[in-house]
mmCIF file of C-alpha atoms in Angstrom:
data_model
loop_
_atom_site.group_PDB
_atom_site.id
_atom_site.type_symbol
_atom_site.label_atom_id
_atom_site.label_comp_id
_atom_site.label_asym_id
_atom_site.label_seq_id
_atom_site.Cartn_x
_atom_site.Cartn_y
_atom_site.Cartn_z
ATOM 1 C CA UNK O 1 0.000 0.000 0.000
ATOM 2 C CA UNK O 2 1.302 3.425 -0.970
ATOM 3 C CA UNK O 3 1.879 5.828 1.866
ATOM 4 C CA UNK O 4 0.017 8.552 -0.061
ATOM 5 C CA UNK O 5 -3.081 7.630 -2.040
ATOM 6 C CA UNK O 6 -4.919 9.981 -4.365
ATOM 7 C CA UNK O 7 -8.287 9.640 -5.997
ATOM 8 C CA UNK O 8 -9.442 9.768 -8.618
ATOM 9 C CA UNK O 9 -6.488 8.934 -10.836
ATOM 10 C CA UNK O 10 -8.128 10.661 -13.797
ATOM 11 C CA UNK O 11 -10.927 13.213 -13.842
ATOM 12 C CA UNK O 12 -12.766 14.829 -16.728
ATOM 13 C CA UNK O 13 -15.083 17.735 -16.007
ATOM 14 C CA UNK O 14 -17.103 20.295 -17.903
ATOM 15 C CA UNK O 15 -16.183 23.928 -17.559
ATOM 16 C CA UNK O 16 -17.890 25.433 -14.524
ATOM 17 C CA UNK O 17 -18.124 22.224 -12.522
ATOM 18 C CA UNK O 18 -17.038 21.918 -8.902
ATOM 19 C CA UNK O 19 -14.115 19.518 -8.611
ATOM 20 C CA UNK O 20 -12.808 17.546 -5.658
ATOM 21 C CA UNK O 21 -9.560 15.595 -5.518
ATOM 22 C CA UNK O 22 -8.858 13.456 -2.478
ATOM 23 C CA UNK O 23 -5.666 12.462 -0.726
ATOM 24 C CA UNK O 24 -5.224 9.947 2.084
ATOM 25 C CA UNK O 25 -1.972 9.202 3.830
ATOM 26 C CA UNK O 26 -0.794 6.605 6.282
ATOM 27 C CA UNK O 27 2.318 8.173 7.772
ATOM 28 C CA UNK O 28 2.766 10.814 10.407
ATOM 29 C CA UNK O 29 3.337 14.149 8.765
ATOM 30 C CA UNK O 30 4.406 17.643 9.565
ATOM 31 C CA UNK O 31 2.573 19.202 6.619
ATOM 32 C CA UNK O 32 0.741 18.317 3.426
ATOM 33 C CA UNK O 33 1.403 19.914 0.060
ATOM 34 C CA UNK O 34 -0.763 20.238 -3.022
ATOM 35 C CA UNK O 35 1.206 20.733 -6.231
ATOM 36 C CA UNK O 36 0.112 21.453 -9.782
ATOM 37 C CA UNK O 37 1.997 20.159 -12.807
ATOM 38 C CA UNK O 38 1.043 21.588 -16.183
ATOM 39 C CA UNK O 39 1.433 19.687 -19.458
ATOM 40 C CA UNK O 40 4.726 21.488 -20.069
ATOM 41 C CA UNK O 41 6.062 19.844 -16.926
ATOM 42 C CA UNK O 42 6.525 22.810 -14.608
ATOM 43 C CA UNK O 43 5.488 22.230 -10.999
ATOM 44 C CA UNK O 44 3.925 24.902 -8.844
ATOM 45 C CA UNK O 45 3.169 24.664 -5.164
ATOM 46 C CA UNK O 46 -0.515 25.463 -4.556
ATOM 47 C CA UNK O 47 -0.871 24.935 -0.834
ATOM 48 C CA UNK O 48 1.013 23.775 2.195
ATOM 49 C CA UNK O 49 -1.164 23.044 5.200
ATOM 50 C CA UNK O 50 -0.965 21.266 8.497
ATOM 51 C CA UNK O 51 -4.480 21.922 9.765
ATOM 52 C CA UNK O 52 -7.834 23.340 8.789
ATOM 53 C CA UNK O 53 -8.462 24.988 5.470
ATOM 54 C CA UNK O 54 -6.781 27.361 3.036
ATOM 55 C CA UNK O 55 -8.252 29.254 0.107
ATOM 56 C CA UNK O 56 -6.583 30.885 -2.862
ATOM 57 C CA UNK O 57 -8.852 32.216 -5.569
ATOM 58 C CA UNK O 58 -10.987 29.351 -6.826
ATOM 59 C CA UNK O 59 -8.885 26.744 -5.038
ATOM 60 C CA UNK O 60 -9.629 25.444 -1.563
ATOM 61 C CA UNK O 61 -7.596 22.875 0.379
ATOM 62 C CA UNK O 62 -8.709 21.165 3.546
ATOM 63 C CA UNK O 63 -7.032 18.697 5.833
ATOM 64 C CA UNK O 64 -8.309 16.448 8.610
ATOM 65 C CA UNK O 65 -5.308 15.357 10.665
ATOM 66 C CA UNK O 66 -7.264 12.795 12.712
ATOM 67 C CA UNK O 67 -8.577 11.072 9.592
ATOM 68 C CA UNK O 68 -5.302 11.561 7.670
ATOM 69 C CA UNK O 69 -7.189 12.968 4.721
ATOM 70 C CA UNK O 70 -7.009 16.085 2.594
ATOM 71 C CA UNK O 71 -9.125 17.410 -0.244
ATOM 72 C CA UNK O 72 -8.427 19.916 -2.983
ATOM 73 C CA UNK O 73 -11.474 21.677 -4.374
ATOM 74 C CA UNK O 74 -11.714 23.768 -7.520
ATOM 75 C CA UNK O 75 -14.786 25.942 -7.878
ATOM 76 C CA UNK O 76 -16.079 27.106 -11.270
ATOM 77 C CA UNK O 77 -13.511 24.992 -13.108
ATOM 78 C CA UNK O 78 -11.935 26.291 -16.303
ATOM 79 C CA UNK O 79 -9.985 24.587 -19.097
ATOM 80 C CA UNK O 80 -6.821 26.301 -17.864
ATOM 81 C CA UNK O 81 -7.161 24.252 -14.665
ATOM 82 C CA UNK O 82 -6.309 21.151 -16.710
ATOM 83 C CA UNK O 83 -3.175 19.729 -15.155
ATOM 84 C CA UNK O 84 -1.920 16.956 -12.899
ATOM 85 C CA UNK O 85 -2.552 17.659 -9.226
ATOM 86 C CA UNK O 86 -0.157 16.021 -6.819
ATOM 87 C CA UNK O 87 -0.530 15.482 -3.103
ATOM 88 C CA UNK O 88 2.658 15.179 -1.069
ATOM 89 C CA UNK O 89 3.306 14.819 2.623
ATOM 90 C CA UNK O 90 6.304 16.041 4.519
ATOM 91 C CA UNK O 91 7.995 13.128 6.224
ATOM 92 C CA UNK O 92 9.908 13.221 9.474
ATOM 93 C CA UNK O 93 13.187 12.877 7.560
ATOM 94 C CA UNK O 94 12.644 16.203 5.821
ATOM 95 C CA UNK O 95 11.734 14.627 2.492
ATOM 96 C CA UNK O 96 8.436 14.642 0.611
ATOM 97 C CA UNK O 97 6.394 11.523 -0.086
ATOM 98 C CA UNK O 98 4.290 11.899 -3.232
ATOM 99 C CA UNK O 99 0.998 10.546 -4.392
ATOM 100 C CA UNK O 100 0.751 9.367 -7.986
ATOM 101 C CA UNK O 101 -1.208 12.428 -9.042
ATOM 102 C CA UNK O 102 -4.665 13.133 -10.414
ATOM 103 C CA UNK O 103 -4.889 14.091 -14.064
ATOM 104 C CA UNK O 104 -7.636 16.682 -14.500
ATOM 105 C CA UNK O 105 -9.067 17.634 -17.857
ATOM 106 C CA UNK O 106 -11.644 20.419 -18.002
ATOM 107 C CA UNK O 107 -13.598 20.586 -21.249
ATOM 108 C CA UNK O 108 -15.010 23.869 -22.549
ATOM 109 C CA UNK W 1 13.125 37.663 -7.908
ATOM 110 C CA UNK W 2 14.863 34.766 -9.616
ATOM 111 C CA UNK W 3 13.381 31.344 -9.128
ATOM 112 C CA UNK W 4 15.087 27.970 -9.069
ATOM 113 C CA UNK W 5 17.094 27.386 -12.226
ATOM 114 C CA UNK W 6 18.436 24.151 -13.642
ATOM 115 C CA UNK W 7 20.863 23.377 -16.388
ATOM 116 C CA UNK W 8 20.958 21.971 -18.909
ATOM 117 C CA UNK W 9 17.274 21.961 -19.779
ATOM 118 C CA UNK W 10 17.798 18.943 -22.024
ATOM 119 C CA UNK W 11 20.584 16.410 -22.134
ATOM 120 C CA UNK W 12 21.006 13.512 -24.522
ATOM 121 C CA UNK W 13 23.833 11.167 -23.697
ATOM 122 C CA UNK W 14 25.069 7.766 -24.730
ATOM 123 C CA UNK W 15 24.756 4.816 -22.429
ATOM 124 C CA UNK W 16 27.830 4.501 -20.247
ATOM 125 C CA UNK W 17 28.718 8.195 -20.210
ATOM 126 C CA UNK W 18 28.695 10.345 -17.079
ATOM 127 C CA UNK W 19 26.389 13.357 -16.779
ATOM 128 C CA UNK W 20 26.249 16.271 -14.402
ATOM 129 C CA UNK W 21 23.068 18.196 -13.697
ATOM 130 C CA UNK W 22 23.083 21.565 -11.998
ATOM 131 C CA UNK W 23 20.618 23.332 -9.739
ATOM 132 C CA UNK W 24 20.703 26.956 -8.611
ATOM 133 C CA UNK W 25 18.259 27.405 -5.731
ATOM 134 C CA UNK W 26 16.566 30.595 -4.654
ATOM 135 C CA UNK W 27 19.010 32.746 -2.734
ATOM 136 C CA UNK W 28 18.709 32.190 1.002
ATOM 137 C CA UNK W 29 16.967 28.842 0.741
ATOM 138 C CA UNK W 30 18.767 26.420 3.021
ATOM 139 C CA UNK W 31 16.999 23.264 1.878
ATOM 140 C CA UNK W 32 17.491 21.826 -1.608
ATOM 141 C CA UNK W 33 15.841 18.735 -3.034
ATOM 142 C CA UNK W 34 16.404 16.509 -6.037
ATOM 143 C CA UNK W 35 13.516 14.502 -7.515
ATOM 144 C CA UNK W 36 13.112 12.312 -10.553
ATOM 145 C CA UNK W 37 10.060 11.817 -12.757
ATOM 146 C CA UNK W 38 10.191 8.992 -15.242
ATOM 147 C CA UNK W 39 7.866 9.038 -18.242
ATOM 148 C CA UNK W 40 4.297 8.574 -17.105
ATOM 149 C CA UNK W 41 5.360 8.072 -13.508
ATOM 150 C CA UNK W 42 5.011 10.060 -10.326
ATOM 151 C CA UNK W 43 7.670 12.076 -8.576
ATOM 152 C CA UNK W 44 10.418 10.144 -6.834
ATOM 153 C CA UNK W 45 12.505 11.660 -4.053
ATOM 154 C CA UNK W 46 16.260 11.259 -4.564
ATOM 155 C CA UNK W 47 18.129 13.333 -1.985
ATOM 156 C CA UNK W 48 17.918 16.545 -0.046
ATOM 157 C CA UNK W 49 20.425 18.981 1.435
ATOM 158 C CA UNK W 50 20.111 21.043 4.546
ATOM 159 C CA UNK W 51 22.888 23.550 3.985
ATOM 160 C CA UNK W 52 25.730 21.522 2.500
ATOM 161 C CA UNK W 53 24.826 18.315 4.314
ATOM 162 C CA UNK W 54 22.721 15.495 2.929
ATOM 163 C CA UNK W 55 21.094 13.783 5.946
ATOM 164 C CA UNK W 56 19.262 11.208 3.851
ATOM 165 C CA UNK W 57 20.782 9.611 0.753
ATOM 166 C CA UNK W 58 18.560 6.548 0.799
ATOM 167 C CA UNK W 59 16.506 7.762 -2.157
ATOM 168 C CA UNK W 60 19.411 7.579 -4.586
ATOM 169 C CA UNK W 61 18.637 4.651 -6.948
ATOM 170 C CA UNK W 62 22.165 3.246 -7.055
ATOM 171 C CA UNK W 63 25.778 4.037 -6.238
ATOM 172 C CA UNK W 64 26.098 5.508 -9.735
ATOM 173 C CA UNK W 65 24.193 8.522 -8.419
ATOM 174 C CA UNK W 66 25.839 11.149 -6.261
ATOM 175 C CA UNK W 67 25.107 14.734 -5.346
ATOM 176 C CA UNK W 68 26.890 17.564 -3.683
ATOM 177 C CA UNK W 69 26.161 21.091 -2.624
ATOM 178 C CA UNK W 70 28.750 23.740 -1.985
ATOM 179 C CA UNK W 71 28.506 27.069 -0.230
ATOM 180 C CA UNK W 72 24.939 26.330 0.732
ATOM 181 C CA UNK W 73 23.919 27.244 -2.799
ATOM 182 C CA UNK W 74 24.495 25.431 -6.094
ATOM 183 C CA UNK W 75 24.033 21.686 -6.200
ATOM 184 C CA UNK W 76 25.118 19.132 -8.770
ATOM 185 C CA UNK W 77 23.656 15.692 -9.333
ATOM 186 C CA UNK W 78 26.079 13.336 -11.042
ATOM 187 C CA UNK W 79 25.112 10.099 -12.732
ATOM 188 C CA UNK W 80 28.004 7.852 -13.653
ATOM 189 C CA UNK W 81 27.907 5.205 -16.364
ATOM 190 C CA UNK W 82 24.379 6.193 -17.393
ATOM 191 C CA UNK W 83 21.851 3.511 -18.238
ATOM 192 C CA UNK W 84 18.701 3.777 -20.321
ATOM 193 C CA UNK W 85 16.550 3.474 -17.206
ATOM 194 C CA UNK W 86 18.102 6.728 -15.985
ATOM 195 C CA UNK W 87 16.124 8.573 -18.677
ATOM 196 C CA UNK W 88 13.752 10.908 -16.841
ATOM 197 C CA UNK W 89 13.132 14.501 -15.909
ATOM 198 C CA UNK W 90 15.273 15.497 -12.957
ATOM 199 C CA UNK W 91 13.701 18.221 -10.853
ATOM 200 C CA UNK W 92 15.260 20.399 -8.221
ATOM 201 C CA UNK W 93 13.375 22.333 -5.567
ATOM 202 C CA UNK W 94 14.400 24.632 -2.770
ATOM 203 C CA UNK W 95 12.745 25.928 0.371
ATOM 204 C CA UNK W 96 13.531 28.105 3.335
ATOM 205 C CA UNK W 97 13.407 25.086 5.601
ATOM 206 C CA UNK W 98 12.544 21.440 5.480
ATOM 207 C CA UNK W 99 9.834 20.346 3.017
ATOM 208 C CA UNK W 100 7.632 19.253 5.835
ATOM 209 C CA UNK W 101 7.482 22.777 7.146
ATOM 210 C CA UNK W 102 8.043 25.134 4.226
ATOM 211 C CA UNK W 103 6.672 25.690 0.748
ATOM 212 C CA UNK W 104 8.824 24.230 -2.015
ATOM 213 C CA UNK W 105 9.788 26.079 -5.173
ATOM 214 C CA UNK W 106 10.521 23.894 -8.171
ATOM 215 C CA UNK W 107 12.905 24.418 -11.032
ATOM 216 C CA UNK W 108 11.933 23.681 -14.647
ATOM 217 C CA UNK W 109 13.774 20.373 -14.655
ATOM 218 C CA UNK W 110 16.427 18.717 -16.801
ATOM 219 C CA UNK W 111 15.162 16.177 -19.304
ATOM 220 C CA UNK W 112 17.767 13.417 -19.549
ATOM 221 C CA UNK W 113 17.664 10.951 -22.409
ATOM 222 C CA UNK W 114 20.108 8.059 -22.424
ATOM 223 C CA UNK W 115 20.427 6.418 -25.838
#
């Protein structure tokens, strides 16, 4: 079993839809990261959180430490949101442990 | 300000040759990370530096891989006697502190192709 599990693996949505990507982890963490990787390959950090909820524009990230679960929500999705979204947890060794990513495609 | 830069952006090499990949982190970032992403695969942690020290080298795939960081700044990842399975995008990231506690900033990556 992977230490970081994401679902779904692939997601296709229509423009305007509300999107949720889930991440569950089995290790103790200091923080959880949500990353975005565009088709060109560049990776951008979206959120780093260790508790509660963070919001940036149309993106919302939540984490439940007790349940070892995090969600990334995208409101009013747009084709430019199409990317791979990666969940990663900060391990006690200082490294990051990655999920396999969720490939999102938003159709106009 | 300047972000994380990596060079070269692309590298094609013959099997058996050595390659050196370079990462320039954001100025002042004490932590530096190397990751690998093989085609169609997820991100794989290789090694990280806190200052010039690498506390955890267990992610390096084999003893052909080595990395160093000097002056708390530039880092090089060296792959000796490259094999075809080394073909991947090698990504570098830096942060103010450890990844578990600080946001990471990623470089554009070096695409390595071993023929």
